[in-house]
CSV table of C-alpha atoms in Angstrom, one decimal:
chain,number,residue,atom,x,y,z
A,705,UNK,CA,150.9,123.9,97.9
A,706,UNK,CA,153.6,126.7,98.3
A,707,UNK,CA,154.8,128.3,95.2
A,708,UNK,CA,155.6,131.9,94.0
A,709,UNK,CA,153.6,132.7,91.3
A,710,UNK,CA,154.9,132.8,87.6
A,711,UNK,CA,156.1,136.9,86.3
A,712,UNK,CA,152.1,135.8,84.3
A,713,UNK,CA,150.6,135.7,87.3
A,714,UNK,CA,151.9,138.7,89.1
A,715,UNK,CA,151.3,140.2,86.4
A,716,UNK,CA,147.5,139.4,86.9
A,717,UNK,CA,147.2,140.4,90.0
A,718,UNK,CA,149.2,144.1,90.2
A,719,UNK,CA,147.1,145.1,86.9
A,720,UNK,CA,144.2,147.5,87.4
A,721,UNK,CA,141.0,146.7,86.7
A,722,UNK,CA,138.6,149.8,87.8
A,723,UNK,CA,136.4,150.3,84.4
A,724,UNK,CA,135.1,146.3,84.9
A,725,UNK,CA,134.0,147.2,88.6
A,726,UNK,CA,132.1,150.7,87.3
A,727,UNK,CA,130.4,148.6,84.4
A,728,UNK,CA,129.4,146.0,87.1
A,729,UNK,CA,127.6,148.8,89.2
A,730,UNK,CA,126.5,151.3,85.9
A,731,UNK,CA,124.9,147.8,85.6
A,732,UNK,CA,123.3,146.7,88.8
A,733,UNK,CA,121.9,150.0,88.7
A,734,UNK,CA,120.1,149.7,85.9
A,735,UNK,CA,118.6,146.6,87.0
A,736,UNK,CA,117.7,147.5,89.7
A,737,UNK,CA,115.9,150.5,88.6
A,738,UNK,CA,114.0,148.2,85.7
A,739,UNK,CA,113.1,145.5,87.6
A,740,UNK,CA,111.5,147.7,90.2
A,741,UNK,CA,110.1,150.9,88.3
A,742,UNK,CA,110.3,150.3,84.7
A,743,UNK,CA,108.8,147.2,84.5
A,744,UNK,CA,105.7,146.0,85.0
A,745,UNK,CA,103.6,144.7,87.8
A,746,UNK,CA,102.8,140.7,86.1
A,747,UNK,CA,98.8,140.5,85.4
A,748,UNK,CA,98.5,137.4,87.5
A,749,UNK,CA,101.4,137.4,90.2
A,750,UNK,CA,101.4,140.5,91.5
A,751,UNK,CA,104.5,142.2,92.5
A,752,UNK,CA,105.9,138.8,93.8
A,753,UNK,CA,107.2,138.5,90.6
A,754,UNK,CA,109.7,141.0,90.8
A,755,UNK,CA,112.0,138.1,92.3
A,756,UNK,CA,111.6,137.0,88.3
A,757,UNK,CA,114.6,139.5,87.8
A,758,UNK,CA,117.1,138.3,90.8
A,759,UNK,CA,116.2,134.2,90.9
A,760,UNK,CA,116.8,134.0,87.0
A,761,UNK,CA,120.2,135.4,86.4
A,762,UNK,CA,120.9,134.1,90.0
A,763,UNK,CA,120.3,130.7,88.5
A,764,UNK,CA,122.3,131.9,85.3
A,765,UNK,CA,125.3,132.5,86.8
A,766,UNK,CA,125.5,129.5,88.9
A,767,UNK,CA,125.2,127.6,85.4
A,768,UNK,CA,127.9,129.9,84.0
A,769,UNK,CA,130.1,129.4,86.9
A,770,UNK,CA,129.4,125.6,87.1
A,771,UNK,CA,130.2,125.3,83.2
A,772,UNK,CA,133.9,127.6,84.1
A,773,UNK,CA,134.4,125.4,87.2
A,774,UNK,CA,134.0,122.0,84.5
A,775,UNK,CA,136.3,123.9,82.2
A,776,UNK,CA,138.6,124.7,83.9
A,777,UNK,CA,138.8,121.4,85.7
A,778,UNK,CA,139.2,119.7,82.3
A,779,UNK,CA,142.9,122.2,82.0
A,780,UNK,CA,143.6,121.2,85.5
A,781,UNK,CA,143.4,117.0,84.5
A,782,UNK,CA,144.9,117.8,81.4
A,783,UNK,CA,147.7,120.2,83.0
A,784,UNK,CA,148.2,123.3,81.6
A,785,UNK,CA,149.7,125.6,82.7
A,786,UNK,CA,147.8,128.6,84.0
A,787,UNK,CA,146.0,129.5,87.8
A,788,UNK,CA,143.1,126.8,86.9
A,789,UNK,CA,142.7,125.8,90.7
A,790,UNK,CA,142.2,129.1,91.6
A,791,UNK,CA,140.5,130.2,88.6
A,792,UNK,CA,138.2,126.6,89.4
A,793,UNK,CA,137.5,127.8,93.5
A,794,UNK,CA,136.5,131.3,92.9
A,795,UNK,CA,133.4,130.4,90.4
A,796,UNK,CA,132.0,127.4,91.8
A,797,UNK,CA,131.9,130.5,95.3
A,798,UNK,CA,130.3,132.5,93.0
A,799,UNK,CA,128.7,129.3,92.1
A,800,UNK,CA,127.5,128.2,95.3
A,801,UNK,CA,125.9,131.9,97.2
A,802,UNK,CA,124.3,132.4,93.6
A,803,UNK,CA,122.1,128.2,94.3
A,804,UNK,CA,121.3,129.3,97.6
A,805,UNK,CA,120.3,132.7,96.2
A,806,UNK,CA,118.5,131.2,94.2
A,807,UNK,CA,116.9,129.0,96.4
A,808,UNK,CA,116.1,131.6,98.9
A,809,UNK,CA,114.5,133.7,96.3
A,810,UNK,CA,112.7,131.1,94.5
A,811,UNK,CA,111.4,129.6,97.9
A,812,UNK,CA,109.9,134.3,98.8
A,813,UNK,CA,108.5,133.0,95.5
A,814,UNK,CA,107.2,129.9,96.1
A,815,UNK,CA,105.9,131.0,98.6
A,816,UNK,CA,103.9,134.0,97.5
A,817,UNK,CA,102.5,132.4,94.6
A,818,UNK,CA,102.1,128.6,95.4
A,819,UNK,CA,101.3,129.6,98.8
A,820,UNK,CA,104.3,127.3,100.5
A,821,UNK,CA,108.1,128.4,101.1
A,822,UNK,CA,109.3,124.3,99.8
A,823,UNK,CA,107.5,121.1,97.9
A,824,UNK,CA,110.1,118.0,96.9
A,825,UNK,CA,109.5,119.6,93.1
A,826,UNK,CA,112.2,117.5,90.7
A,827,UNK,CA,113.6,121.1,89.8
A,828,UNK,CA,114.3,121.9,93.4
A,829,UNK,CA,115.4,118.1,94.6
A,830,UNK,CA,118.2,119.1,91.6
A,831,UNK,CA,118.8,122.7,92.2
A,832,UNK,CA,119.5,122.0,95.7
A,833,UNK,CA,121.2,119.1,95.3
A,834,UNK,CA,123.9,121.0,92.9
A,835,UNK,CA,124.2,123.0,96.5
A,836,UNK,CA,125.0,120.0,98.3
A,837,UNK,CA,128.0,119.2,95.1
A,838,UNK,CA,129.1,122.1,95.1
A,839,UNK,CA,129.6,122.9,98.7
A,840,UNK,CA,131.2,120.0,98.7
A,841,UNK,CA,133.4,120.2,96.3
A,842,UNK,CA,134.8,123.4,97.7
A,843,UNK,CA,135.4,121.2,100.9
A,844,UNK,CA,137.7,118.9,99.0
A,845,UNK,CA,139.3,121.9,97.9
A,846,UNK,CA,139.9,123.9,101.0
A,847,UNK,CA,141.5,120.1,102.2
A,848,UNK,CA,146.0,120.1,102.6
A,849,UNK,CA,146.4,118.4,99.5
A,850,UNK,CA,148.4,115.5,100.6
A,851,UNK,CA,145.1,114.3,102.2
A,852,UNK,CA,143.0,115.7,98.8
A,853,UNK,CA,144.7,116.1,95.8
A,854,UNK,CA,144.1,118.6,93.4
A,855,UNK,CA,143.3,116.5,90.7
A,856,UNK,CA,140.6,114.4,93.0
A,857,UNK,CA,139.4,118.2,93.8
A,858,UNK,CA,138.9,118.1,89.7
A,859,UNK,CA,137.3,115.3,89.2
A,860,UNK,CA,134.7,116.4,91.6
A,861,UNK,CA,134.6,119.8,90.1
A,862,UNK,CA,134.5,118.0,86.7
A,863,UNK,CA,131.8,115.5,87.4
A,864,UNK,CA,129.1,117.5,89.0
A,865,UNK,CA,129.0,119.8,86.0
A,866,UNK,CA,126.4,116.9,84.5
A,867,UNK,CA,123.8,118.3,86.5
A,868,UNK,CA,123.6,121.3,86.0
A,869,UNK,CA,122.2,119.0,82.4
A,870,UNK,CA,119.8,117.7,84.8
A,871,UNK,CA,118.3,121.4,86.8
A,872,UNK,CA,117.5,122.7,83.2
A,873,UNK,CA,116.1,119.6,81.7
A,874,UNK,CA,113.8,119.1,84.9
A,875,UNK,CA,111.4,120.9,83.9
A,876,UNK,CA,110.9,119.7,80.5
A,877,UNK,CA,111.4,115.1,81.9
A,878,UNK,CA,109.4,115.8,84.7
A,879,UNK,CA,106.2,116.8,85.6
A,880,UNK,CA,106.2,120.0,88.0
A,881,UNK,CA,105.0,122.4,90.1
A,882,UNK,CA,108.0,124.9,88.6
A,883,UNK,CA,108.2,126.4,85.1
A,884,UNK,CA,108.9,126.3,82.2
A,885,UNK,CA,111.9,127.7,81.4
A,886,UNK,CA,111.4,131.3,79.7
A,887,UNK,CA,114.1,132.6,77.9
A,888,UNK,CA,115.2,128.6,76.3
A,889,UNK,CA,112.9,127.2,75.3
A,890,UNK,CA,112.9,124.1,73.6
A,891,UNK,CA,110.8,125.2,71.0
A,892,UNK,CA,112.3,128.4,70.6
A,893,UNK,CA,109.9,131.0,70.6
A,894,UNK,CA,109.8,134.3,71.2
A,895,UNK,CA,109.9,134.6,74.9
A,896,UNK,CA,106.5,134.6,76.5
A,897,UNK,CA,107.1,137.4,78.3
A,898,UNK,CA,105.8,141.8,77.6
A,899,UNK,CA,109.0,143.1,76.1
A,900,UNK,CA,110.0,145.1,78.7
A,901,UNK,CA,110.2,142.7,81.5
A,902,UNK,CA,111.9,140.7,78.6
A,903,UNK,CA,114.4,143.9,78.7
A,904,UNK,CA,114.5,144.5,82.6
A,905,UNK,CA,115.4,140.7,82.9
A,906,UNK,CA,118.6,140.6,80.3
A,907,UNK,CA,119.5,143.7,82.0
A,908,UNK,CA,119.9,142.2,85.3
A,909,UNK,CA,121.4,138.6,83.5
A,910,UNK,CA,124.1,140.9,82.8
A,911,UNK,CA,124.5,142.5,85.2
A,912,UNK,CA,124.5,139.2,87.4
A,913,UNK,CA,127.5,137.6,85.1
A,914,UNK,CA,129.2,141.1,85.4
A,915,UNK,CA,129.1,140.9,89.0
A,916,UNK,CA,130.4,137.2,88.9
A,917,UNK,CA,133.8,138.3,86.2
A,918,UNK,CA,134.5,140.8,88.7
A,919,UNK,CA,134.5,138.5,91.8
A,920,UNK,CA,136.6,136.1,90.0
A,921,UNK,CA,139.3,137.6,88.6
A,922,UNK,CA,139.5,139.4,91.8
A,923,UNK,CA,139.4,136.9,94.0
A,924,UNK,CA,141.7,134.6,92.1
A,925,UNK,CA,144.4,137.2,92.4
A,926,UNK,CA,143.7,137.1,96.6
A,927,UNK,CA,144.0,133.0,96.2
A,928,UNK,CA,147.7,133.4,94.3
A,929,UNK,CA,148.6,136.1,96.5
A,930,UNK,CA,147.6,133.4,99.3
A,931,UNK,CA,149.0,130.4,97.9
A,932,UNK,CA,153.1,132.7,97.2
A,933,UNK,CA,156.0,132.4,99.3
A,934,UNK,CA,156.3,135.1,101.7
A,935,UNK,CA,159.0,136.6,100.0
A,936,UNK,CA,156.5,136.9,96.5
A,937,UNK,CA,153.0,137.7,98.5
A,938,UNK,CA,155.5,141.2,99.8
A,939,UNK,CA,156.5,141.8,96.2
A,940,UNK,CA,153.2,141.4,95.1
A,941,UNK,CA,152.0,144.0,97.8
A,942,UNK,CA,154.3,146.7,97.9
A,943,UNK,CA,153.7,146.1,93.5
A,944,UNK,CA,150.1,146.8,93.7
A,945,UNK,CA,150.9,150.0,95.7
A,946,UNK,CA,153.0,151.4,93.8
B,998,UNK,CA,103.7,139.7,104.0
B,999,UNK,CA,101.9,141.8,101.0
B,1000,UNK,CA,103.9,142.3,97.2
B,1001,UNK,CA,106.2,145.1,97.9
B,1002,UNK,CA,107.6,143.8,101.3
B,1003,UNK,CA,108.3,140.5,99.4
B,1004,UNK,CA,109.7,142.1,97.0
B,1005,UNK,CA,112.0,144.7,99.3
B,1006,UNK,CA,112.8,141.0,101.1
B,1007,UNK,CA,114.0,139.3,98.5
B,1008,UNK,CA,116.2,142.8,96.7
B,1009,UNK,CA,117.8,143.1,100.6
B,1010,UNK,CA,118.7,139.0,100.9
B,1011,UNK,CA,120.3,139.2,97.1
B,1012,UNK,CA,122.7,143.1,98.3
B,1013,UNK,CA,123.4,140.9,101.8
B,1014,UNK,CA,124.1,137.9,100.2
B,1015,UNK,CA,126.5,139.4,97.5
B,1016,UNK,CA,128.0,142.4,99.9
B,1017,UNK,CA,128.9,139.6,101.9
B,1018,UNK,CA,130.9,137.0,99.1
B,1019,UNK,CA,132.4,140.5,98.2
B,1020,UNK,CA,134.1,141.1,101.7
B,1021,UNK,CA,134.8,137.9,102.9
B,1022,UNK,CA,136.7,136.6,100.4
B,1023,UNK,CA,138.6,140.4,98.6
B,1024,UNK,CA,138.9,141.3,102.5
B,1025,UNK,CA,142.8,139.5,101.8
B,1026,UNK,CA,142.8,142.0,98.8
B,1027,UNK,CA,144.9,144.9,100.8
B,1028,UNK,CA,147.3,143.8,103.2
């Protein structure tokens, strides 16, 4: 649908945020240093365990983004003013990419520690279903609103969020090859890993979260410009170039 | 693959995927 951006959307597009980008780069650099150099080698799994500093943050970021899609979908369904559709789309894009990365990193790690690239395991299968669900959500949003109304896509975005719960609890509800939760244990006991590994993991979680926030904010600006009328888009571009 | 080779592939993949997302998603940012 073609529409003119509201003044608050225009301000959001034209505002520059070098500090968030710089902060993301700095924390990402620290995460790489901690994960590859500072954190000790795992006693049993060896070096491949360092994939944890990519695998877990990717999964966390995907959950966070899909949670954001659900919240934006609720706002859309309640007809709240704001760029909820654009935020949901940007968050879903990050969620799909990080879920794909979770599966790929997990596959590499599985081959190194289990000896197989893939297993029909509840955690792996539920994560793959989550991935396909949000690819479908993005496909629905890409269709013209005359074919699939925005509210229908919002229902899919909201409904798919229940899969996050299934993925998270799959290692608790069913017998699985995949290890149980390290940070969010049901007993709330301290994480059973070395302190420097925990620090590296937490910094990587922060880096991935900041990267997702940075991308979503920048991507929403692009989507708002894309949907603007040619005159409004030209005005936005002129404001940005000042 | 040796332990470090697996780690190298994993980190390279992560950099490529995030880089691809940013490139594809934001290339129209400054038209």
